[in-house]
JSON list of N, CA and C in Angstrom, two decimals:
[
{"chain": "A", "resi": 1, "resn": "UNK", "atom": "N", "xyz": [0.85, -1.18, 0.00]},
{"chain": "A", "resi": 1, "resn": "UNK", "atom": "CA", "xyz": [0.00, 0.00, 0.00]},
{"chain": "A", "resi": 1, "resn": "UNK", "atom": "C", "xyz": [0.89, 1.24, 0.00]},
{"chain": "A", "resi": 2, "resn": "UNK", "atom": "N", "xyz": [0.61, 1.94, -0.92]},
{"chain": "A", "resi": 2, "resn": "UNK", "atom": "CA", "xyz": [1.61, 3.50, -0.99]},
{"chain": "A", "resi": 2, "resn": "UNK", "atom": "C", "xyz": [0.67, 4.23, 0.33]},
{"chain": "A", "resi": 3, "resn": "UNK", "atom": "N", "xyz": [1.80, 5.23, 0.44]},
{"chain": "A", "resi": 3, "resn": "UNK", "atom": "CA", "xyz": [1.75, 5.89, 1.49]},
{"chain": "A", "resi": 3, "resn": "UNK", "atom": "C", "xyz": [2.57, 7.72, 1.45]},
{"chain": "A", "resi": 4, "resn": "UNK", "atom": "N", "xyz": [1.69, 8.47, 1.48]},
{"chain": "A", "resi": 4, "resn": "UNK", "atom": "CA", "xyz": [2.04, 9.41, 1.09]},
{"chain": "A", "resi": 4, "resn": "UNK", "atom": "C", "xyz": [2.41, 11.19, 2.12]},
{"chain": "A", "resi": 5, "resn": "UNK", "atom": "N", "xyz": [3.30, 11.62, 1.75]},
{"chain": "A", "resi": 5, "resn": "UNK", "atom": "CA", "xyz": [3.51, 12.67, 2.79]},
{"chain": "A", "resi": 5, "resn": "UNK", "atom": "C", "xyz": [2.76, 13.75, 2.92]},
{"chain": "A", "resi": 6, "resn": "UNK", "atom": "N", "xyz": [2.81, 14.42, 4.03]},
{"chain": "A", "resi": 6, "resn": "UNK", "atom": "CA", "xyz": [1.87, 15.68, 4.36]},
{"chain": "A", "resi": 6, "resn": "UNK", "atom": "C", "xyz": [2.11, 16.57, 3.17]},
{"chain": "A", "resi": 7, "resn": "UNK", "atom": "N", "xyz": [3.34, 16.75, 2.69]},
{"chain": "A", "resi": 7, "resn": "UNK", "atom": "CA", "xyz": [3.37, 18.06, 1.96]},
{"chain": "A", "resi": 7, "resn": "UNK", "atom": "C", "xyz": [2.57, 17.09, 0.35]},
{"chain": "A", "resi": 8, "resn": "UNK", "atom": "N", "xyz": [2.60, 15.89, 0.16]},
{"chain": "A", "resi": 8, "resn": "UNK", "atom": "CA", "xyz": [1.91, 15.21, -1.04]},
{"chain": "A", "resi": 8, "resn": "UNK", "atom": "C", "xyz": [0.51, 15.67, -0.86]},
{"chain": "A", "resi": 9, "resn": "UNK", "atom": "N", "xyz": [0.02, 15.17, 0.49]},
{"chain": "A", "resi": 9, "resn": "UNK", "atom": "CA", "xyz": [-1.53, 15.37, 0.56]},
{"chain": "A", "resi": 9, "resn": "UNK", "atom": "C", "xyz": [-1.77, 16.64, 0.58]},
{"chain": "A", "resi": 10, "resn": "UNK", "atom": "N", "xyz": [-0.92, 17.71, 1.11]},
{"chain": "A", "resi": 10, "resn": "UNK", "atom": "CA", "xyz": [-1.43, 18.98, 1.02]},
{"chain": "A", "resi": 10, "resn": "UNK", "atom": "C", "xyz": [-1.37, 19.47, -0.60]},
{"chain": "A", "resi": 11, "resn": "UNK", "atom": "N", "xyz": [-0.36, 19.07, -1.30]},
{"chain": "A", "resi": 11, "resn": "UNK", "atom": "CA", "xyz": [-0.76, 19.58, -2.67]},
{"chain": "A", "resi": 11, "resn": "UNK", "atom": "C", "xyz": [-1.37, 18.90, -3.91]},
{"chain": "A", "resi": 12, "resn": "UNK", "atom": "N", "xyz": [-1.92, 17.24, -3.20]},
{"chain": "A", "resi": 12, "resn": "UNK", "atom": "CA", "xyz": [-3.07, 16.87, -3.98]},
{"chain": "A", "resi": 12, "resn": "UNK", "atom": "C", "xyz": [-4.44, 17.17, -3.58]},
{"chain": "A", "resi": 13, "resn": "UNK", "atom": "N", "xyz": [-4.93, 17.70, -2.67]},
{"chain": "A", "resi": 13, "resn": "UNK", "atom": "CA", "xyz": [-6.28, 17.99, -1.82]},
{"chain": "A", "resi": 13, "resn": "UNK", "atom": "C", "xyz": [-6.15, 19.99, -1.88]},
{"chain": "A", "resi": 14, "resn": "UNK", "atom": "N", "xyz": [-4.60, 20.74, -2.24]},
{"chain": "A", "resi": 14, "resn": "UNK", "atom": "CA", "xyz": [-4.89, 22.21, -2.45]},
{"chain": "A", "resi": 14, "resn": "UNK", "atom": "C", "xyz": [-5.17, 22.70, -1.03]},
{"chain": "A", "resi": 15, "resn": "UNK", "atom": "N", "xyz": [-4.85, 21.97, -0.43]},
{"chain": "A", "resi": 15, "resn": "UNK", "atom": "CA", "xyz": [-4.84, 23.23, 1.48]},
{"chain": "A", "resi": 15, "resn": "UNK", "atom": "C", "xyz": [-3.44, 23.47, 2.18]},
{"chain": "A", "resi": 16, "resn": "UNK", "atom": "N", "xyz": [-3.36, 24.13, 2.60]},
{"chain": "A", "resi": 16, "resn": "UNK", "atom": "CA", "xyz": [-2.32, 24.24, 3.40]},
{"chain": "A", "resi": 16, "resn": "UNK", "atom": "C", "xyz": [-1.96, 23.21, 4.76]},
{"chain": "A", "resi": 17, "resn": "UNK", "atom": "N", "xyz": [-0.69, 22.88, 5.06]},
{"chain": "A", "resi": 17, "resn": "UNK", "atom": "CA", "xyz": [-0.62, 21.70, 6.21]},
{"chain": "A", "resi": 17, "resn": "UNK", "atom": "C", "xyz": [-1.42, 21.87, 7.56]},
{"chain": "A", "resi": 18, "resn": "UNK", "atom": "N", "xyz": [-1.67, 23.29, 7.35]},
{"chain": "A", "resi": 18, "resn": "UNK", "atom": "CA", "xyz": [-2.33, 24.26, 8.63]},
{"chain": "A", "resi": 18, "resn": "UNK", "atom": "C", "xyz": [-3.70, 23.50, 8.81]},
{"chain": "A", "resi": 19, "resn": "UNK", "atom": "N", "xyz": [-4.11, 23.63, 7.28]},
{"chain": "A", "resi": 19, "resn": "UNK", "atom": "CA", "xyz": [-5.62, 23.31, 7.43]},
{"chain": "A", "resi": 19, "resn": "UNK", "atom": "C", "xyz": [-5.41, 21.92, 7.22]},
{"chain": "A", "resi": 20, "resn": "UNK", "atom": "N", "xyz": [-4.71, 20.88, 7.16]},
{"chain": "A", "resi": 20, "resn": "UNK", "atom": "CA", "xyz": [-4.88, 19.31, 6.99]},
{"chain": "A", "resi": 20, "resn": "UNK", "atom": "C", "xyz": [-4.50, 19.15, 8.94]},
{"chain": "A", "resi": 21, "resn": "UNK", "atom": "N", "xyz": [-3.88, 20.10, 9.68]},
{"chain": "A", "resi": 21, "resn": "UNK", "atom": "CA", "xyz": [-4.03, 19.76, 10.99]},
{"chain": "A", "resi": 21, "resn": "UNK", "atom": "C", "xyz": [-4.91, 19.82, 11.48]},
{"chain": "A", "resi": 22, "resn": "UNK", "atom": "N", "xyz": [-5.35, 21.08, 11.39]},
{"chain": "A", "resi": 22, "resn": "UNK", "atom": "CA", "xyz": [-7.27, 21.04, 11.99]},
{"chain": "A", "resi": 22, "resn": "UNK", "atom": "C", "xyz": [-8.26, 20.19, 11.57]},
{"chain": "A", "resi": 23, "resn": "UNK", "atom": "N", "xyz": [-7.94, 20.12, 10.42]},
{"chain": "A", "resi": 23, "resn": "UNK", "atom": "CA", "xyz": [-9.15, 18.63, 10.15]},
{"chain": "A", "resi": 23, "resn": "UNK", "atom": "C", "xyz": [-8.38, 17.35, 10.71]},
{"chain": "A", "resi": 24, "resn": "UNK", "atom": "N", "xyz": [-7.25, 17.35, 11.32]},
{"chain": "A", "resi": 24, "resn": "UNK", "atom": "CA", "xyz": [-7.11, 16.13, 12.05]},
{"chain": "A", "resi": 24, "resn": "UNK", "atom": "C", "xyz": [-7.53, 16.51, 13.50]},
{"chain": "A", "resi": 25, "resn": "UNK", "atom": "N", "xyz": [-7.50, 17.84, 14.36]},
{"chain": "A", "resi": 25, "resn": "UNK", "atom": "CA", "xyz": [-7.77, 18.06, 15.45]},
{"chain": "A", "resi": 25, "resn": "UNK", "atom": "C", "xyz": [-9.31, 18.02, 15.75]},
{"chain": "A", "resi": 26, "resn": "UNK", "atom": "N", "xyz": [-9.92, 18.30, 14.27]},
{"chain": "A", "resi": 26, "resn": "UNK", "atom": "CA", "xyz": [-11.68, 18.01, 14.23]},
{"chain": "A", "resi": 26, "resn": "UNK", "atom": "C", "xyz": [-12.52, 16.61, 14.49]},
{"chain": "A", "resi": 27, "resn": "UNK", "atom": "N", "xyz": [-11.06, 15.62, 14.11]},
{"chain": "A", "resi": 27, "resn": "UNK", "atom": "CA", "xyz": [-11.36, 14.46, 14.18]},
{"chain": "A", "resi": 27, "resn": "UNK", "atom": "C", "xyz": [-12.29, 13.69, 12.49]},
{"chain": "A", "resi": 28, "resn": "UNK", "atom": "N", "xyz": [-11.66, 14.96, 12.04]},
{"chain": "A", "resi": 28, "resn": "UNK", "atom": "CA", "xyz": [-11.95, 14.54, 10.26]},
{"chain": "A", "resi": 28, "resn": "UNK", "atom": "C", "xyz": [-11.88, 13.74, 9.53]},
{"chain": "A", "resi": 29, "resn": "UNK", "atom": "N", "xyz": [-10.24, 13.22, 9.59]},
{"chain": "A", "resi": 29, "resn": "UNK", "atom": "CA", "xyz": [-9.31, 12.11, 9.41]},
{"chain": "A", "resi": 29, "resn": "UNK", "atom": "C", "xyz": [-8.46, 11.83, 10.09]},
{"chain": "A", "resi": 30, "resn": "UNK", "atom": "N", "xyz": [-7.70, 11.08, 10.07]},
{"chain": "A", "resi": 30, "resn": "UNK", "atom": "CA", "xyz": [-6.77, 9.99, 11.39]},
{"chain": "A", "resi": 30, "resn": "UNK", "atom": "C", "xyz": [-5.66, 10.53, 10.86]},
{"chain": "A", "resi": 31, "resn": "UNK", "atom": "N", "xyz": [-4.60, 10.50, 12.28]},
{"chain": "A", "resi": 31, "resn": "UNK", "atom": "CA", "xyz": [-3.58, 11.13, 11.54]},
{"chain": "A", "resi": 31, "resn": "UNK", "atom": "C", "xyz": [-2.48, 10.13, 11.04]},
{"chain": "A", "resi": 32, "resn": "UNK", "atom": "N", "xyz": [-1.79, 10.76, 10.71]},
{"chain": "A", "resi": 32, "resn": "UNK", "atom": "CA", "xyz": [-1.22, 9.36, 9.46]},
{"chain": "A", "resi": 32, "resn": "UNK", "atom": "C", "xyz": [-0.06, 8.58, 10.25]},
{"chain": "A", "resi": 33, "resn": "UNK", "atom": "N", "xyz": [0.37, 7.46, 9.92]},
{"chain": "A", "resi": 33, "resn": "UNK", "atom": "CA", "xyz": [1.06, 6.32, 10.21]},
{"chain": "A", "resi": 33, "resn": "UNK", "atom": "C", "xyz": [2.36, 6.93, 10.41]},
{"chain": "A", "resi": 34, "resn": "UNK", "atom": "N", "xyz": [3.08, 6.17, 11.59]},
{"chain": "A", "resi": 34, "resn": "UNK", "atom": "CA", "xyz": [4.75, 6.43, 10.35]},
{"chain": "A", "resi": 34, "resn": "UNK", "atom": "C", "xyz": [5.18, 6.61, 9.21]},
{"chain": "A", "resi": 35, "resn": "UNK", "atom": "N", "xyz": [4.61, 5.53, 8.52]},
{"chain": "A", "resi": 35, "resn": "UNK", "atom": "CA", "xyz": [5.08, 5.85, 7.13]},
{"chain": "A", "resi": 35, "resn": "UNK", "atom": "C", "xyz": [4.40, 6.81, 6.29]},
{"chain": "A", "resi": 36, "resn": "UNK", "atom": "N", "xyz": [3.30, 7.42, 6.51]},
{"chain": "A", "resi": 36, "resn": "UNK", "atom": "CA", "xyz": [2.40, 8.60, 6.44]},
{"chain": "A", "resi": 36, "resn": "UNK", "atom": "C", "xyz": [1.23, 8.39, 6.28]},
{"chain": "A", "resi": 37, "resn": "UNK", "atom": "N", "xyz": [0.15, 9.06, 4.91]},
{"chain": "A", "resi": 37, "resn": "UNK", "atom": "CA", "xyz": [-1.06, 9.07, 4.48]},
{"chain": "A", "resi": 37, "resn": "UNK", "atom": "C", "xyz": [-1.32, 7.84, 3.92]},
{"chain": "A", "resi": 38, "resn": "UNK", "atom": "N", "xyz": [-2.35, 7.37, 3.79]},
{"chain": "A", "resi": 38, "resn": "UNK", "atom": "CA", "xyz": [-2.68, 6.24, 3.31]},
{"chain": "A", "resi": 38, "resn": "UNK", "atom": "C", "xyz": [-3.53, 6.42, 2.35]},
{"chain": "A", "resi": 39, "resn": "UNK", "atom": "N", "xyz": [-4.50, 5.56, 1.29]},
{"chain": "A", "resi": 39, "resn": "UNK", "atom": "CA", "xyz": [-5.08, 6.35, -0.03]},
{"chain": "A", "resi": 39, "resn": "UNK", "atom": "C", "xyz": [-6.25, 6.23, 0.61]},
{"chain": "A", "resi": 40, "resn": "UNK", "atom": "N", "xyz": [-6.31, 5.99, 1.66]},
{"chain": "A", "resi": 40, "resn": "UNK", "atom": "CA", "xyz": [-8.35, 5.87, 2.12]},
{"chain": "A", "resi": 40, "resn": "UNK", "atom": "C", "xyz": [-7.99, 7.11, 2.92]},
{"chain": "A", "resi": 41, "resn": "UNK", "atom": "N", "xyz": [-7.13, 7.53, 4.08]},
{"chain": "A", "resi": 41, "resn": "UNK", "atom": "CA", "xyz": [-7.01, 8.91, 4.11]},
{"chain": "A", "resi": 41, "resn": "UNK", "atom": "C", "xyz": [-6.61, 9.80, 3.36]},
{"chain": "A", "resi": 42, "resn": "UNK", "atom": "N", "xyz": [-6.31, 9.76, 2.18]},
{"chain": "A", "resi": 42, "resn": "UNK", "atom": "CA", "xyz": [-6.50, 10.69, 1.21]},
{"chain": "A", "resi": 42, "resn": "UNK", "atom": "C", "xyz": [-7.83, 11.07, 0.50]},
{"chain": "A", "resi": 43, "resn": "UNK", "atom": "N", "xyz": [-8.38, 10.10, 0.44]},
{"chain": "A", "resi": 43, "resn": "UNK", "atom": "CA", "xyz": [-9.66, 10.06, -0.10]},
{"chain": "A", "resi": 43, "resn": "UNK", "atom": "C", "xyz": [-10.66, 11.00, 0.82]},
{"chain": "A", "resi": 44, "resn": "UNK", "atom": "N", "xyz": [-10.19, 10.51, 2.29]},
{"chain": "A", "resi": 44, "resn": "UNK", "atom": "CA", "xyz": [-11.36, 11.27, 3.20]},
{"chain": "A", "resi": 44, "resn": "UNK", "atom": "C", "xyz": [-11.14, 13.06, 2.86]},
{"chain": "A", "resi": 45, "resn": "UNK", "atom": "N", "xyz": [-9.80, 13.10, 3.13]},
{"chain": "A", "resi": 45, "resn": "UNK", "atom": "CA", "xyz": [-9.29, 14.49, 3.05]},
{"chain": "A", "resi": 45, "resn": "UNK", "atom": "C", "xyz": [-9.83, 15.60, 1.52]},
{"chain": "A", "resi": 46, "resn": "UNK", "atom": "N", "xyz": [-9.85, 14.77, 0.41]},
{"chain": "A", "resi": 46, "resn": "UNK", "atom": "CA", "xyz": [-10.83, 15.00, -0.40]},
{"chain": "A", "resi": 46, "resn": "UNK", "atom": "C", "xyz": [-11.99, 14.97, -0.43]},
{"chain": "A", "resi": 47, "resn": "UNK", "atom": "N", "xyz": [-12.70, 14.36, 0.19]},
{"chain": "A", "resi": 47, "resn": "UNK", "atom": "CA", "xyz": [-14.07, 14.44, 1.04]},
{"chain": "A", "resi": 47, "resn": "UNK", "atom": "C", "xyz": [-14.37, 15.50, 1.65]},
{"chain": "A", "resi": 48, "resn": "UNK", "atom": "N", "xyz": [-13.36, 15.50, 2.66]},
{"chain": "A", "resi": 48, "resn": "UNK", "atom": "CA", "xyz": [-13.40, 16.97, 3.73]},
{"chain": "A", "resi": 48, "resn": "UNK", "atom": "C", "xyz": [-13.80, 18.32, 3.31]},
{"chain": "A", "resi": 49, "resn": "UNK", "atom": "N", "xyz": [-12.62, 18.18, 1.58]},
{"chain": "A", "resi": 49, "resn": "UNK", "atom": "CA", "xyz": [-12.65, 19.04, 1.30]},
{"chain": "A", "resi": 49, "resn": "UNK", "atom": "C", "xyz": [-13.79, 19.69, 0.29]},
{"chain": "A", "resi": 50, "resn": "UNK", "atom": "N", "xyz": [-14.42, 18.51, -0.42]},
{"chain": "A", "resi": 50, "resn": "UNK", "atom": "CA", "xyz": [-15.79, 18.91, -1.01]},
{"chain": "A", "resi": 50, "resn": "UNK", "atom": "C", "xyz": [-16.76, 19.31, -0.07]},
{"chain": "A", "resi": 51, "resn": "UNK", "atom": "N", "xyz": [-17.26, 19.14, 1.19]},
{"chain": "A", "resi": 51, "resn": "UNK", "atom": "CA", "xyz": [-18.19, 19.30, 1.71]},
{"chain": "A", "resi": 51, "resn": "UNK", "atom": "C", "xyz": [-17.44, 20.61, 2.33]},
{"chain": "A", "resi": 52, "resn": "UNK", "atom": "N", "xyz": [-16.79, 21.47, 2.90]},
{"chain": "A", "resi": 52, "resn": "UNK", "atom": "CA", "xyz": [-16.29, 22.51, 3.15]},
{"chain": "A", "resi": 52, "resn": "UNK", "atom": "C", "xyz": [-16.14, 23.55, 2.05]},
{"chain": "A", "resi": 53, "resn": "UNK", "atom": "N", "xyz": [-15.79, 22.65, 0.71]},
{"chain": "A", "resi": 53, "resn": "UNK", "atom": "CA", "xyz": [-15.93, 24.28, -0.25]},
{"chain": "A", "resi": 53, "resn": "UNK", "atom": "C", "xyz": [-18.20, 24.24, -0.60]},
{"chain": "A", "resi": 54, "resn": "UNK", "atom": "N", "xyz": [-18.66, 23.25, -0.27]},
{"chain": "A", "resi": 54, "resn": "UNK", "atom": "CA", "xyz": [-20.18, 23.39, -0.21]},
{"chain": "A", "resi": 54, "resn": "UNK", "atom": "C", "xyz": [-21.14, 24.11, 0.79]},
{"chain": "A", "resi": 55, "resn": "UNK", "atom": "N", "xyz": [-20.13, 24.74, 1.70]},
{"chain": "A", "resi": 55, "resn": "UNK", "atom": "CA", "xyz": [-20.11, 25.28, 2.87]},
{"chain": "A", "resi": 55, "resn": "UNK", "atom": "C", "xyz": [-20.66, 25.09, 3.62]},
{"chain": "A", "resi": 56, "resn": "UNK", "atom": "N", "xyz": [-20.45, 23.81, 4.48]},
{"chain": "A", "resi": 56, "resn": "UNK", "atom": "CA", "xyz": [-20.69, 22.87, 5.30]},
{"chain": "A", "resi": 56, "resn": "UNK", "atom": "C", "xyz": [-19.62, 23.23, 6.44]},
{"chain": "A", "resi": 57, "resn": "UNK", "atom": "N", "xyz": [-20.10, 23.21, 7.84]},
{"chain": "A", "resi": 57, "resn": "UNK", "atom": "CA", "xyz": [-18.72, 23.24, 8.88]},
{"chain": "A", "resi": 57, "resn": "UNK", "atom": "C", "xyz": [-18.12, 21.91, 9.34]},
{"chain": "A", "resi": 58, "resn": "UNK", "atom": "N", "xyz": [-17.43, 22.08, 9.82]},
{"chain": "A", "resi": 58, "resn": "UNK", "atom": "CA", "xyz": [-16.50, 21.14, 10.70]},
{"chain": "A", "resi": 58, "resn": "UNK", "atom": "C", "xyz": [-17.18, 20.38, 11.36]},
{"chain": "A", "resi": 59, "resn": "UNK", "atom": "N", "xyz": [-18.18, 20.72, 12.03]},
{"chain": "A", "resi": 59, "resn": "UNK", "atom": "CA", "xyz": [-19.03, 20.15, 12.94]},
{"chain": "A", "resi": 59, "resn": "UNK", "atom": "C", "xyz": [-20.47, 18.89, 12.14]},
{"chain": "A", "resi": 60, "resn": "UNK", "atom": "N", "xyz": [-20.36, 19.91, 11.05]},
{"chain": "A", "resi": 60, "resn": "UNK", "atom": "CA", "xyz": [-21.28, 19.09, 10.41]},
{"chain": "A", "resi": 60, "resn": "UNK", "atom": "C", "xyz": [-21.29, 17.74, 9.45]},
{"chain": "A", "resi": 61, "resn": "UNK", "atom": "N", "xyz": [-19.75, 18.49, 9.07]},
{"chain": "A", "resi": 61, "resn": "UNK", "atom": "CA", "xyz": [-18.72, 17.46, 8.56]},
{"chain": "A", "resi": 61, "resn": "UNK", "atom": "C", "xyz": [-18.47, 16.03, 9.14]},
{"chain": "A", "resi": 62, "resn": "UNK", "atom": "N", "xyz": [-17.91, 16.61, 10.20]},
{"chain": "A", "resi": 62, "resn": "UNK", "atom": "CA", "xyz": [-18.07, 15.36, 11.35]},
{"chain": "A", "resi": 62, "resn": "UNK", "atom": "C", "xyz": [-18.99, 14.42, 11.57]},
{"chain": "A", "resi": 63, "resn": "UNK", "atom": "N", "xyz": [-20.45, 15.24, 11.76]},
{"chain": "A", "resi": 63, "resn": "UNK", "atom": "CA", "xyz": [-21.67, 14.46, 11.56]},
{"chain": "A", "resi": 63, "resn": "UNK", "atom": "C", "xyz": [-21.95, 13.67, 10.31]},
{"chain": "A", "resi": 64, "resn": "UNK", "atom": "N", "xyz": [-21.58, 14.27, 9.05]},
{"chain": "A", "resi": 64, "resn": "UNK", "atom": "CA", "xyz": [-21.72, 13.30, 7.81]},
{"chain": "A", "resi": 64, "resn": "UNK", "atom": "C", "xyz": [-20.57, 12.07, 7.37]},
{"chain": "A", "resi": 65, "resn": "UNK", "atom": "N", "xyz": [-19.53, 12.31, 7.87]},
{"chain": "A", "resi": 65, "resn": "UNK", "atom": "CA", "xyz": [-18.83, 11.04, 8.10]},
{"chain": "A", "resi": 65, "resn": "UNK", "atom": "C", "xyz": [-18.69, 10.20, 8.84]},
{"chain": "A", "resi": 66, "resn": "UNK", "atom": "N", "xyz": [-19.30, 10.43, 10.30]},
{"chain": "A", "resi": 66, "resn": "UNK", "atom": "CA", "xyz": [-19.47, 9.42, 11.34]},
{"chain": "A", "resi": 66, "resn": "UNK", "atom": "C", "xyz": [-20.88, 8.49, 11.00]},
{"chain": "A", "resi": 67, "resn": "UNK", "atom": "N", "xyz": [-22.09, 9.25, 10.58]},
{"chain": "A", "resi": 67, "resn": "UNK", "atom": "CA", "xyz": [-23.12, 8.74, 10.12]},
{"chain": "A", "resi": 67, "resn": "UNK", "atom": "C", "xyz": [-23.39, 9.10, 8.21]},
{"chain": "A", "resi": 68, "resn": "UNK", "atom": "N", "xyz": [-22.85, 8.63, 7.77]},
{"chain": "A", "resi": 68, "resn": "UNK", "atom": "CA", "xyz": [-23.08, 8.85, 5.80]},
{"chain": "A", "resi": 68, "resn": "UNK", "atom": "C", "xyz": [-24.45, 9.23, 5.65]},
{"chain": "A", "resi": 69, "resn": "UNK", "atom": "N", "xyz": [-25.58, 8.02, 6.28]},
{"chain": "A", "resi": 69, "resn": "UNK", "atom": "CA", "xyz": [-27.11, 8.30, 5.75]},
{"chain": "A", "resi": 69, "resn": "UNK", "atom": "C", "xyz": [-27.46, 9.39, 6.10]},
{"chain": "A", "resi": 70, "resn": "UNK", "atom": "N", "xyz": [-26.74, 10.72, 6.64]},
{"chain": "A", "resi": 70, "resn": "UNK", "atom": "CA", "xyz": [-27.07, 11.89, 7.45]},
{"chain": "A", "resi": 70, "resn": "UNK", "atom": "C", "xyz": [-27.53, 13.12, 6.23]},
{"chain": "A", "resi": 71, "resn": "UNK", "atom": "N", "xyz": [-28.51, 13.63, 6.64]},
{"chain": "A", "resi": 71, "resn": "UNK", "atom": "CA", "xyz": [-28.59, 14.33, 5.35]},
{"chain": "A", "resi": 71, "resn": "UNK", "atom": "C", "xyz": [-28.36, 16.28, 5.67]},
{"chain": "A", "resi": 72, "resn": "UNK", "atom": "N", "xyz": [-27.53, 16.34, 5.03]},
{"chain": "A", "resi": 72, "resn": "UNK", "atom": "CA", "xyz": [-27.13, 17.87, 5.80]},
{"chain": "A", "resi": 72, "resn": "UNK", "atom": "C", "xyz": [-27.91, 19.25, 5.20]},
{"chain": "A", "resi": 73, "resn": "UNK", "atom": "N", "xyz": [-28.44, 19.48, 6.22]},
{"chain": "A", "resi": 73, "resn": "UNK", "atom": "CA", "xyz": [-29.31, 20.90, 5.39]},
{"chain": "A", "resi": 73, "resn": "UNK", "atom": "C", "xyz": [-28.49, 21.83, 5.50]},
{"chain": "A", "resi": 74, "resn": "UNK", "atom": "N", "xyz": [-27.08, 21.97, 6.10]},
{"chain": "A", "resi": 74, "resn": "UNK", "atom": "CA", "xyz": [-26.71, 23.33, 5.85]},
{"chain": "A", "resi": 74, "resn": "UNK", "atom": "C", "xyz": [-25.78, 23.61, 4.81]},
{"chain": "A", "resi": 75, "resn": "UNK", "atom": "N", "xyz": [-24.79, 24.16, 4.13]},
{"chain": "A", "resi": 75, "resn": "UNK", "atom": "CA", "xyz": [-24.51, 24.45, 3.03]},
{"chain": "A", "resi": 75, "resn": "UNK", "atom": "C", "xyz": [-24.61, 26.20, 2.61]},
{"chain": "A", "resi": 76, "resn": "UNK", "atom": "N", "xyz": [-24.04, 26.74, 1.15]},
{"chain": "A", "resi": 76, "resn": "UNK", "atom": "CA", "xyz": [-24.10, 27.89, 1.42]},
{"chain": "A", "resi": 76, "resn": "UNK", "atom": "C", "xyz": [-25.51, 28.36, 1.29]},
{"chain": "A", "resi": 77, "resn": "UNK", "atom": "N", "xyz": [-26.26, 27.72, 1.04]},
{"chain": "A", "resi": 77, "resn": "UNK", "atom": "CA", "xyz": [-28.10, 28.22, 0.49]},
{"chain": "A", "resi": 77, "resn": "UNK", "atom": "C", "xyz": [-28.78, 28.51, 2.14]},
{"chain": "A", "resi": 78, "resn": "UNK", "atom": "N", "xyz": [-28.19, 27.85, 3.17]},
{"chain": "A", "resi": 78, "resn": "UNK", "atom": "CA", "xyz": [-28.49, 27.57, 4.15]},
{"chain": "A", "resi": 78, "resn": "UNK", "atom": "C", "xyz": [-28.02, 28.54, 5.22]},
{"chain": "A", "resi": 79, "resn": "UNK", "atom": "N", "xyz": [-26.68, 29.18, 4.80]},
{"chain": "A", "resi": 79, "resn": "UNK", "atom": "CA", "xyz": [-25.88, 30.24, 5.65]},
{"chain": "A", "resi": 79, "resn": "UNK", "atom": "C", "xyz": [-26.07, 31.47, 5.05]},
{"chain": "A", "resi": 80, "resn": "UNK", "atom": "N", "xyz": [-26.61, 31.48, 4.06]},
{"chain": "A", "resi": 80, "resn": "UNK", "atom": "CA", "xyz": [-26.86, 33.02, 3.20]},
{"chain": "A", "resi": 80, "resn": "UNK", "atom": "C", "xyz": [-27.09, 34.04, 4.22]},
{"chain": "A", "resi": 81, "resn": "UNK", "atom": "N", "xyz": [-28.10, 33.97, 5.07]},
{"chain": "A", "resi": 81, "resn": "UNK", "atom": "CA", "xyz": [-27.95, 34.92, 5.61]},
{"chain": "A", "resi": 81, "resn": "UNK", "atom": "C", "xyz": [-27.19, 35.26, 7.04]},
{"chain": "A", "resi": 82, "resn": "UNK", "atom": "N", "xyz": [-26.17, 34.37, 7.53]},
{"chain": "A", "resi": 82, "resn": "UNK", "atom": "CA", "xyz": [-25.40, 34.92, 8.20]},
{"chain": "A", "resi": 82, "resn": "UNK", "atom": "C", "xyz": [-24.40, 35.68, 7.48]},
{"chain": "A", "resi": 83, "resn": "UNK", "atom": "N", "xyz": [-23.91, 35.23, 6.06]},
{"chain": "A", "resi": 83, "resn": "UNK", "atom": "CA", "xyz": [-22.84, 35.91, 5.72]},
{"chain": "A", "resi": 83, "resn": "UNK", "atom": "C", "xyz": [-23.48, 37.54, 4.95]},
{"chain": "A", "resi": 84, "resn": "UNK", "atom": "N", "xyz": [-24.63, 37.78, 5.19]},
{"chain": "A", "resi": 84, "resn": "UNK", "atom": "CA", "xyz": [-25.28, 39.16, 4.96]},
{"chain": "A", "resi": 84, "resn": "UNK", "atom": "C", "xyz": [-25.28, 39.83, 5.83]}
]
């Protein structure tokens, strides 16, 4: 199984290492092995990152990967008017 480094996953997923720590401190994804990332935590981390540019939080995030059948109403249609 390949296994890949922080600075790999940060510039196949486009975030900074900053933000691949907090989504490990969110409990997003696991943090990686000795030998590093693995391709199912890569995958999540691309996950992470679709539902966050859909503007979904951390929290909710959390909720849709601990439970999948979860159906998330929030998003940016949903926050419109806080960011007004």
């Amino acid at each position: 199984m390949p296994f890949h480094t922080t600075d790999t996953v940060c510039g196949i997923v486009g975030v900074l290492p900053e933000t691949l720590r907090r989504w490990r401190r969110a409990g997003l994804i696991s943090p990686p092995s000795k030998e590093g990332y693995s391709d199912a935590q890569l995958a999540c981390a691309l996950r992470v990152l679709d539902l966050t540019a859909g503007g979904n939080t951390l929290f909710d995030i959390h909720a849709t990967l601990r439970w999948p059948g979860l159906a998330l109403r929030g998003g940016w249609t949903f926050r419109e008017e806080d960011m007004l």
